[in-house]
GROMACS .gro file of N, CA and C in nm:
model
  273
    1MET      N    1  -0.843  -0.592  -0.710
    1MET     CA    2  -0.741  -0.515  -0.670
    1MET      C    3  -0.679  -0.432  -0.680
    2ASP      N    4  -0.570  -0.448  -0.612
    2ASP     CA    5  -0.546  -0.269  -0.540
    2ASP      C    6  -0.604  -0.227  -0.527
    3GLU      N    7  -0.574  -0.114  -0.334
    3GLU     CA    8  -0.652   0.097  -0.398
    3GLU      C    9  -0.529   0.139  -0.392
    4PRO      N   10  -0.591   0.236  -0.518
    4PRO     CA   11  -0.450   0.317  -0.511
    4PRO      C   12  -0.409   0.335  -0.375
    5ALA      N   13  -0.265   0.368  -0.402
    5ALA     CA   14  -0.164   0.477  -0.271
    5ALA      C   15  -0.258   0.568  -0.211
    6THR      N   16  -0.310   0.663  -0.301
    6THR     CA   17  -0.316   0.752  -0.180
    6THR      C   18  -0.486   0.819  -0.090
    7ALA      N   19  -0.512   0.608  -0.148
    7ALA     CA   20  -0.644   0.563  -0.002
    7ALA      C   21  -0.541   0.580   0.143
    8LEU      N   22  -0.462   0.541   0.142
    8LEU     CA   23  -0.332   0.598   0.277
    8LEU      C   24  -0.324   0.627   0.335
    9GLY      N   25  -0.283   0.760   0.260
    9GLY     CA   26  -0.266   0.841   0.273
    9GLY      C   27  -0.117   0.956   0.207
   10ALA      N   28  -0.062   0.885   0.148
   10ALA     CA   29  -0.028   0.899  -0.037
   10ALA      C   30  -0.049   1.031   0.010
   11SER      N   31   0.017   1.089  -0.163
   11SER     CA   32   0.007   1.202  -0.216
   11SER      C   33   0.075   1.235  -0.318
   12PRO      N   34  -0.037   1.254  -0.412
   12PRO     CA   35   0.120   1.257  -0.579
   12PRO      C   36   0.198   1.354  -0.514
   13SER      N   37   0.367   1.323  -0.623
   13SER     CA   38   0.454   1.366  -0.590
   13SER      C   39   0.384   1.458  -0.774
   14ARG      N   40   0.577   1.532  -0.769
   14ARG     CA   41   0.583   1.682  -0.859
   14ARG      C   42   0.601   1.529  -0.987
   15GLY      N   43   0.645   1.440  -1.023
   15GLY     CA   44   0.693   1.339  -1.143
   15GLY      C   45   0.602   1.349  -1.207
   16GLY      N   46   0.451   1.313  -1.127
   16GLY     CA   47   0.361   1.263  -1.155
   16GLY      C   48   0.338   1.133  -1.084
   17GLY      N   49   0.393   1.038  -1.008
   17GLY     CA   50   0.377   0.945  -0.913
   17GLY      C   51   0.317   0.969  -0.734
   18THR      N   52   0.351   0.876  -0.578
   18THR     CA   53   0.277   0.939  -0.587
   18THR      C   54   0.456   0.866  -0.413
   19ARG      N   55   0.443   0.962  -0.349
   19ARG     CA   56   0.516   0.937  -0.275
   19ARG      C   57   0.452   0.896  -0.139
   20PRO      N   58   0.532   0.801  -0.046
   20PRO     CA   59   0.435   0.786   0.039
   20PRO      C   60   0.383   0.844   0.122
   21SER      N   61   0.329   0.895   0.236
   21SER     CA   62   0.413   1.071   0.293
   21SER      C   63   0.253   0.995   0.451
   22ARG      N   64   0.218   1.067   0.586
   22ARG     CA   65   0.231   1.043   0.712
   22ARG      C   66   0.057   0.971   0.646
   23PRO      N   67  -0.037   0.902   0.712
   23PRO     CA   68  -0.116   0.831   0.686
   23PRO      C   69  -0.259   1.011   0.777
   24THR      N   70  -0.280   1.017   0.724
   24THR     CA   71  -0.371   1.142   0.774
   24THR      C   72  -0.572   1.087   0.855
   25LEU      N   73  -0.573   1.173   0.903
   25LEU     CA   74  -0.716   1.199   0.931
   25LEU      C   75  -0.846   1.106   0.888
   26ALA      N   76  -0.886   1.162   0.753
   26ALA     CA   77  -0.944   1.095   0.669
   26ALA      C   78  -0.945   0.995   0.585
   27ALA      N   79  -0.796   0.940   0.668
   27ALA     CA   80  -0.768   0.822   0.534
   27ALA      C   81  -0.849   0.756   0.717
   28VAL      N   82  -0.818   0.745   0.843
   28VAL     CA   83  -0.783   0.618   0.911
   28VAL      C   84  -1.011   0.650   0.984
   29ALA      N   85  -1.020   0.707   0.905
   29ALA     CA   86  -1.197   0.787   0.926
   29ALA      C   87  -1.199   0.645   0.863
   30ARG      N   88  -1.157   0.774   0.648
   30ARG     CA   89  -1.289   0.589   0.601
   30ARG      C   90  -1.246   0.532   0.595
   31ALA      N   91  -1.092   0.463   0.626
   31ALA     CA   92  -1.035   0.246   0.658
   31ALA      C   93  -1.154   0.223   0.785
   32ALA      N   94  -1.221   0.267   0.945
   32ALA     CA   95  -1.239   0.301   0.998
   32ALA      C   96  -1.405   0.257   0.901
   33GLY      N   97  -1.524   0.318   0.863
   33GLY     CA   98  -1.631   0.300   0.771
   33GLY      C   99  -1.691   0.475   0.888
   34VAL      N  100  -1.639   0.501   0.923
   34VAL     CA  101  -1.682   0.668   1.005
   34VAL      C  102  -1.658   0.754   0.929
   35ALA      N  103  -1.711   0.922   0.931
   35ALA     CA  104  -1.742   1.035   0.919
   35ALA      C  105  -1.537   1.091   0.994
   36PRO      N  106  -1.513   1.203   0.923
   36PRO     CA  107  -1.390   1.246   0.936
   36PRO      C  108  -1.408   1.293   1.094
   37SER      N  109  -1.586   1.378   1.089
   37SER     CA  110  -1.564   1.463   1.242
   37SER      C  111  -1.582   1.257   1.310
   38THR      N  112  -1.663   1.252   1.358
   38THR     CA  113  -1.661   1.085   1.457
   38THR      C  114  -1.484   1.067   1.457
   39ALA      N  115  -1.424   1.065   1.353
   39ALA     CA  116  -1.313   1.024   1.380
   39ALA      C  117  -1.217   1.053   1.484
   40SER      N  118  -1.242   1.220   1.443
   40SER     CA  119  -1.168   1.329   1.538
   40SER      C  120  -1.194   1.357   1.710
   41LEU      N  121  -1.316   1.321   1.739
   41LEU     CA  122  -1.436   1.359   1.773
   41LEU      C  123  -1.388   1.224   1.900
   42ALA      N  124  -1.358   1.090   1.853
   42ALA     CA  125  -1.292   0.920   1.868
   42ALA      C  126  -1.223   0.970   1.979
   43PHE      N  127  -1.065   1.089   1.869
   43PHE     CA  128  -0.945   1.083   1.912
   43PHE      C  129  -0.933   1.141   2.056
   44SER      N  130  -1.029   1.294   2.017
   44SER     CA  131  -1.032   1.406   2.169
   44SER      C  132  -1.128   1.325   2.240
   45GLY      N  133  -1.213   1.201   2.283
   45GLY     CA  134  -1.237   1.188   2.375
   45GLY      C  135  -1.433   1.233   2.474
   46SER      N  136  -1.481   1.357   2.348
   46SER     CA  137  -1.545   1.514   2.370
   46SER      C  138  -1.642   1.430   2.277
   47GLY      N  139  -1.716   1.442   2.345
   47GLY     CA  140  -1.878   1.403   2.198
   47GLY      C  141  -1.941   1.248   2.234
   48PRO      N  142  -2.073   1.285   2.156
   48PRO     CA  143  -2.124   1.136   2.147
   48PRO      C  144  -2.057   1.072   2.034
   49VAL      N  145  -1.969   0.950   2.080
   49VAL     CA  146  -1.908   0.845   1.939
   49VAL      C  147  -1.931   0.702   2.006
   50SER      N  148  -2.001   0.650   1.953
   50SER     CA  149  -2.055   0.498   1.991
   50SER      C  150  -1.904   0.406   2.069
   51GLU      N  151  -1.860   0.314   2.156
   51GLU     CA  152  -1.779   0.230   2.173
   51GLU      C  153  -1.735   0.181   2.037
   52ASP      N  154  -1.851   0.081   1.927
   52ASP     CA  155  -1.788   0.042   1.819
   52ASP      C  156  -1.711   0.098   1.745
   53ALA      N  157  -1.741   0.242   1.737
   53ALA     CA  158  -1.658   0.317   1.665
   53ALA      C  159  -1.547   0.366   1.678
   54LYS      N  160  -1.579   0.441   1.831
   54LYS     CA  161  -1.467   0.455   1.906
   54LYS      C  162  -1.300   0.334   1.822
   55ALA      N  163  -1.359   0.204   1.861
   55ALA     CA  164  -1.242   0.104   1.914
   55ALA      C  165  -1.245   0.099   1.730
   56ARG      N  166  -1.378   0.085   1.655
   56ARG     CA  167  -1.297   0.063   1.490
   56ARG      C  168  -1.195   0.164   1.469
   57VAL      N  169  -1.174   0.301   1.507
   57VAL     CA  170  -1.063   0.373   1.479
   57VAL      C  171  -0.953   0.404   1.490
   58LEU      N  172  -0.973   0.354   1.602
   58LEU     CA  173  -0.840   0.314   1.727
   58LEU      C  174  -0.735   0.206   1.636
   59ALA      N  175  -0.857   0.091   1.599
   59ALA     CA  176  -0.845  -0.012   1.575
   59ALA      C  177  -0.723   0.050   1.387
   60ALA      N  178  -0.844   0.142   1.324
   60ALA     CA  179  -0.753   0.167   1.208
   60ALA      C  180  -0.610   0.273   1.174
   61ALA      N  181  -0.639   0.387   1.329
   61ALA     CA  182  -0.496   0.410   1.341
   61ALA      C  183  -0.365   0.332   1.318
   62ALA      N  184  -0.429   0.268   1.463
   62ALA     CA  185  -0.343   0.132   1.440
   62ALA      C  186  -0.252   0.082   1.337
   63GLU      N  187  -0.327   0.002   1.299
   63GLU     CA  188  -0.291  -0.040   1.183
   63GLU      C  189  -0.237   0.025   1.071
   64LEU      N  190  -0.312   0.169   1.029
   64LEU     CA  191  -0.218   0.252   0.942
   64LEU      C  192  -0.078   0.375   0.989
   65GLY      N  193  -0.143   0.281   1.103
   65GLY     CA  194   0.060   0.444   1.186
   65GLY      C  195   0.005   0.572   1.205
   66TYR      N  196  -0.115   0.603   1.209
   66TYR     CA  197  -0.149   0.719   1.187
   66TYR      C  198  -0.058   0.766   1.389
   67GLY      N  199  -0.022   0.843   1.389
   67GLY     CA  200   0.073   0.961   1.425
   67GLY      C  201  -0.071   1.082   1.604
   68GLY      N  202  -0.098   1.128   1.554
   68GLY     CA  203  -0.197   1.235   1.481
   68GLY      C  204  -0.113   1.366   1.428
   69PRO      N  205  -0.172   1.444   1.469
   69PRO     CA  206  -0.119   1.558   1.353
   69PRO      C  207  -0.076   1.600   1.367
   70ASP      N  208   0.015   1.642   1.230
   70ASP     CA  209   0.118   1.715   1.161
   70ASP      C  210   0.188   1.825   1.228
   71PRO      N  211   0.296   1.851   1.339
   71PRO     CA  212   0.354   1.849   1.454
   71PRO      C  213   0.355   2.027   1.330
   72VAL      N  214   0.433   2.019   1.247
   72VAL     CA  215   0.458   2.095   1.097
   72VAL      C  216   0.326   2.256   1.111
   73ARG      N  217   0.269   2.166   1.032
   73ARG     CA  218   0.053   2.109   0.974
   73ARG      C  219   0.021   2.273   1.070
   74VAL      N  220   0.026   2.250   1.209
   74VAL     CA  221  -0.070   2.253   1.272
   74VAL      C  222   0.053   2.407   1.359
   75ARG      N  223   0.151   2.438   1.362
   75ARG     CA  224   0.229   2.481   1.389
   75ARG      C  225   0.198   2.593   1.333
   76SER      N  226   0.227   2.546   1.150
   76SER     CA  227   0.193   2.674   1.111
   76SER      C  228   0.070   2.729   1.133
   77ALA      N  229  -0.036   2.693   1.117
   77ALA     CA  230  -0.130   2.716   1.131
   77ALA      C  231  -0.195   2.820   1.310
   78GLU      N  232  -0.145   2.701   1.304
   78GLU     CA  233  -0.148   2.826   1.398
   78GLU      C  234  -0.078   2.969   1.391
   79GLY      N  235   0.045   3.024   1.288
   79GLY     CA  236   0.132   3.061   1.271
   79GLY      C  237   0.006   3.185   1.240
   80VAL      N  238  -0.062   3.112   1.135
   80VAL     CA  239  -0.158   3.249   1.020
   80VAL      C  240  -0.248   3.246   1.100
   81ARG      N  241  -0.320   3.218   1.176
   81ARG     CA  242  -0.482   3.259   1.327
   81ARG      C  243  -0.424   3.386   1.389
   82ALA      N  244  -0.251   3.418   1.391
   82ALA     CA  245  -0.198   3.484   1.514
   82ALA      C  246  -0.087   3.596   1.373
   83SER      N  247  -0.135   3.603   1.291
   83SER     CA  248  -0.058   3.686   1.199
   83SER      C  249  -0.086   3.842   1.132
   84SER      N  250  -0.297   3.791   1.151
   84SER     CA  251  -0.239   3.903   1.133
   84SER      C  252  -0.326   4.089   1.191
   85VAL      N  253  -0.331   4.152   1.201
   85VAL     CA  254  -0.321   4.309   1.339
   85VAL      C  255  -0.381   4.392   1.216
   86SER      N  256  -0.508   4.446   1.293
   86SER     CA  257  -0.526   4.588   1.165
   86SER      C  258  -0.508   4.647   1.298
   87SER      N  259  -0.557   4.782   1.222
   87SER     CA  260  -0.558   4.926   1.341
   87SER      C  261  -0.595   5.012   1.240
   88TRP      N  262  -0.679   5.147   1.364
   88TRP     CA  263  -0.739   5.209   1.293
   88TRP      C  264  -0.691   5.316   1.327
   89THR      N  265  -0.721   5.451   1.264
   89THR     CA  266  -0.679   5.617   1.313
   89THR      C  267  -0.782   5.634   1.219
   90SER      N  268  -0.823   5.779   1.284
   90SER     CA  269  -0.890   5.901   1.276
   90SER      C  270  -0.829   6.006   1.250
   91VAL      N  271  -0.802   6.093   1.116
   91VAL     CA  272  -0.764   6.174   1.083
   91VAL      C  273  -0.843   6.360   1.098
   0.00000   0.00000   0.00000
């Protein structure tokens, strides 16, 4: 039996079906058999990740066509963090 498209990073559309989208880090981790945090560490090169796990993550990423984080979502998340300013005054 085939796995649903959502396993590869597709997301539901408003019409009830699925639309193809960019593969996610979670999809890469699932395909590699590791936790998303391990997949993230394998890409960043920091933290304790075995060579075997790193190889599985990179192979899964290549197979799924994972190209890293979505730049639009990264820019929008950066804007959210920087948009909050507060000021206190005494009367």
